[in-house]
XYZ file of C-alpha atoms in Angstrom:
248
model
C 0.000 0.000 0.000
C 3.086 2.245 -0.146
C 5.171 3.273 -3.135
C 8.633 1.615 -3.174
C 10.611 4.406 -1.484
C 8.388 4.707 1.571
C 7.839 0.969 1.779
C 11.603 0.530 2.259
C 11.687 3.026 5.143
C 8.314 2.157 6.655
C 9.687 0.285 9.701
C 12.169 3.074 10.470
C 9.424 5.720 10.224
C 7.395 4.056 12.977
C 10.325 3.927 15.398
C 9.634 7.577 16.192
C 6.223 6.745 17.635
C 7.730 3.885 19.641
C 10.373 6.244 21.069
C 7.685 8.804 21.928
C 5.614 6.138 23.720
C 8.691 5.181 25.772
C 9.312 8.826 26.747
C 5.672 9.230 27.710
C 5.883 6.180 29.976
C 9.007 7.599 31.647
C 7.201 10.887 32.256
C 4.222 9.145 33.843
C 6.574 7.027 35.963
C 8.863 9.676 37.445
C 7.589 13.062 36.230
C 11.069 14.424 35.522
C 10.870 14.884 31.747
C 10.669 18.537 30.654
C 11.097 18.240 26.869
C 10.958 15.437 24.314
C 13.180 15.951 21.262
C 13.007 13.517 18.343
C 15.785 13.876 15.732
C 17.279 11.951 12.835
C 20.759 10.466 13.074
C 22.038 13.180 10.705
C 20.357 16.151 12.393
C 22.924 18.810 13.281
C 22.458 19.758 16.956
C 24.100 22.710 18.699
C 23.684 21.978 22.424
C 24.388 25.503 23.728
C 21.991 27.150 21.279
C 19.357 24.489 21.990
C 19.644 25.070 25.748
C 19.307 28.835 25.241
C 16.183 28.345 23.105
C 14.573 26.011 25.646
C 15.146 28.624 28.358
C 12.709 30.916 26.508
C 9.943 28.286 26.311
C 7.488 26.976 28.910
C 7.290 23.154 29.190
C 3.945 23.392 31.046
C 2.228 24.736 27.890
C 1.230 22.073 25.317
C 3.196 22.738 22.125
C 4.904 20.926 19.259
C 7.830 22.875 17.750
C 9.763 22.340 14.532
C 10.386 23.713 11.038
C 6.790 24.250 9.975
C 5.501 23.606 6.470
C 2.446 25.825 6.294
C 1.340 24.339 2.979
C 1.062 20.733 4.160
C 0.703 21.612 7.877
C 3.403 19.493 9.468
C 6.900 19.853 10.939
C 9.710 18.591 8.693
C 11.254 15.834 10.793
C 14.851 16.269 9.656
C 15.175 19.469 11.690
C 13.754 17.777 14.784
C 10.426 17.541 16.585
C 10.221 19.159 20.034
C 7.363 18.442 22.447
C 6.806 20.198 25.756
C 6.139 18.173 28.921
C 2.427 19.006 28.780
C 2.295 18.027 25.103
C 3.830 14.637 25.927
C 1.133 14.135 28.572
C -1.634 14.918 26.072
C -0.292 13.135 22.992
C -2.124 9.909 22.126
C 1.028 8.211 20.856
C -0.137 4.628 21.468
C -3.544 5.160 19.869
C -1.939 6.877 16.884
C 0.570 4.047 16.404
C -2.300 1.569 16.161
C -4.451 3.788 13.949
C -1.646 4.699 11.515
C -0.024 1.279 11.236
C -1.978 0.392 8.101
C -1.491 3.799 6.511
C 1.394 5.017 4.390
C 2.617 7.887 6.565
C 6.023 9.437 6.987
C 6.993 9.872 10.646
C 6.633 13.672 10.583
C 3.218 13.428 8.937
C 2.122 10.928 11.573
C 3.346 13.125 14.434
C 1.518 16.171 13.052
C -1.740 14.246 12.596
C -1.383 12.757 16.074
C -0.837 16.229 17.572
C -4.055 17.458 15.970
C -6.184 14.618 17.365
C -4.498 15.172 20.765
C -5.304 18.925 20.826
C -1.600 19.837 20.853
C -0.916 22.986 18.769
C 1.795 22.975 16.102
C 3.807 26.021 17.172
C 5.717 27.696 14.332
C 7.259 30.482 16.456
C 10.737 28.888 16.299
C 10.497 27.709 12.696
C 13.012 29.062 10.182
C 10.347 28.381 7.523
C 12.669 26.696 5.041
C 11.051 23.259 5.331
C 11.147 21.053 2.274
C 8.043 21.256 0.113
C 6.636 17.997 -1.213
C 4.404 17.789 -4.261
C 1.059 15.983 -4.012
C 1.551 12.265 -4.546
C 0.092 10.378 -7.460
C -0.757 6.705 -7.172
C 2.011 4.504 -8.571
C 4.539 7.325 -8.984
C 7.725 7.914 -7.030
C 7.869 10.905 -4.753
C 8.816 14.143 -6.511
C 10.321 17.096 -4.678
C 10.269 20.731 -5.623
C 13.624 22.464 -5.717
C 13.460 25.120 -3.027
C 15.226 28.412 -3.652
C 16.185 29.536 -0.170
C 15.788 33.276 0.240
C 19.080 34.058 1.938
C 18.032 37.496 3.189
C 14.800 36.098 4.662
C 16.571 33.187 6.354
C 19.219 35.489 7.804
C 16.504 37.675 9.322
C 14.859 34.613 10.860
C 18.205 33.527 12.305
C 18.723 36.932 13.892
C 15.156 36.776 15.234
C 15.975 33.507 16.992
C 14.478 30.745 14.853
C 15.571 27.305 15.984
C 14.646 24.677 13.378
C 15.744 24.612 9.729
C 15.445 21.786 7.229
C 17.256 23.193 4.224
C 17.203 21.828 0.713
C 20.214 22.996 -1.285
C 18.811 24.798 -4.321
C 19.520 22.934 -7.558
C 20.519 26.198 -9.258
C 22.091 27.940 -6.292
C 24.203 31.028 -6.902
C 27.987 30.756 -6.723
C 29.204 30.746 -3.146
C 25.766 29.843 -1.699
C 27.075 26.932 0.384
C 29.990 28.933 1.780
C 27.757 31.888 2.689
C 25.285 29.571 4.367
C 28.005 27.815 6.376
C 29.627 31.055 7.499
C 26.242 32.273 8.719
C 25.673 29.001 10.579
C 29.036 29.445 12.264
C 28.221 32.995 13.353
C 24.608 32.246 14.365
C 24.493 28.519 15.170
C 21.065 26.981 14.920
C 19.861 24.713 17.717
C 18.656 22.147 15.154
C 19.245 21.938 11.422
C 19.350 19.446 8.597
C 20.846 19.716 5.127
C 20.564 17.101 2.393
C 23.811 15.170 2.306
C 24.869 16.463 5.712
C 25.559 20.006 6.891
C 29.062 19.287 8.098
C 30.047 17.574 4.827
C 28.715 20.469 2.754
C 30.525 23.086 4.838
C 33.794 21.149 4.853
C 33.620 20.898 1.056
C 32.899 24.642 0.802
C 35.981 25.464 2.885
C 33.926 26.897 5.738
C 33.682 24.183 8.398
C 31.099 24.914 11.059
C 32.882 22.764 13.619
C 36.565 22.995 14.560
C 38.820 20.333 13.136
C 39.301 17.371 15.409
C 42.792 17.404 16.959
C 45.113 14.540 16.200
C 45.054 12.013 19.029
C 48.111 12.178 21.235
C 50.256 9.093 21.097
C 51.305 7.607 24.367
C 55.071 7.148 24.662
C 56.284 4.445 26.989
C 58.943 5.641 29.404
C 61.379 3.524 31.369
C 60.996 4.457 34.991
C 63.734 3.306 37.335
C 62.310 1.230 40.123
C 63.959 1.345 43.564
C 65.565 -1.919 44.603
C 63.408 -4.198 46.700
C 64.652 -4.430 50.294
C 64.277 -7.781 52.053
C 61.925 -7.744 54.991
C 63.594 -7.802 58.387
C 62.732 -10.611 60.782
C 60.132 -9.583 63.353
C 61.390 -8.665 66.770
C 59.649 -9.590 69.985
C 58.877 -6.972 72.556
C 58.980 -9.519 75.334
C 61.166 -12.423 76.340
C 61.365 -15.566 74.224
C 61.165 -19.118 75.502
C 62.522 -22.039 73.487
C 63.082 -19.761 70.493
C 59.428 -18.817 70.309
C 58.034 -15.356 70.928
């Protein structure tokens, strides 16, 4: 019931709901969870910027944050999905996993639909609004993606305004120096969560503008001969009282 591409990734897509169910159970068990963040294995995360962004948000208010696609009304999963503590309490993750199991849904589509039935608002206040646009699907056809021309001036303004989630598609006909400019801006204004096709770090390294410092060469341990002091034989014990028959 899925076209070939999504059928191959179907099992991986549903792991997100399983992870969310586990987090929800932890919250109900000990009450210590403040935020639930779901990311891909290639999502670029800047811990300091993420911590600063979370400090401006209230975990007691139900909200689902991400890079919002206002056309299709979901958060692009590559840039991460952030749920407040109250949202995790309200989300019907288990019911949604059962209901969506027979449907051909990407993980981010499923999370957005589940948020709507759980009365959790999709909050776009931290979205950089560069989420990938996906054309309507046609039965039997492979997925087709629009090439997105990122408005650099608009994105820069959103970065300065404190946006936190960006799923960027490199424009097919990007102007010369686009990648380098983008990487330099990311270095100056690091995003809490971002995703670039092919990997942000790889793109910036290739453009000669690495966003992370080069890893230092590991120090090699050199064995040194340390002179050991000679071992002194132990002296025979002495008795503090008189001995009889050679025994103390």
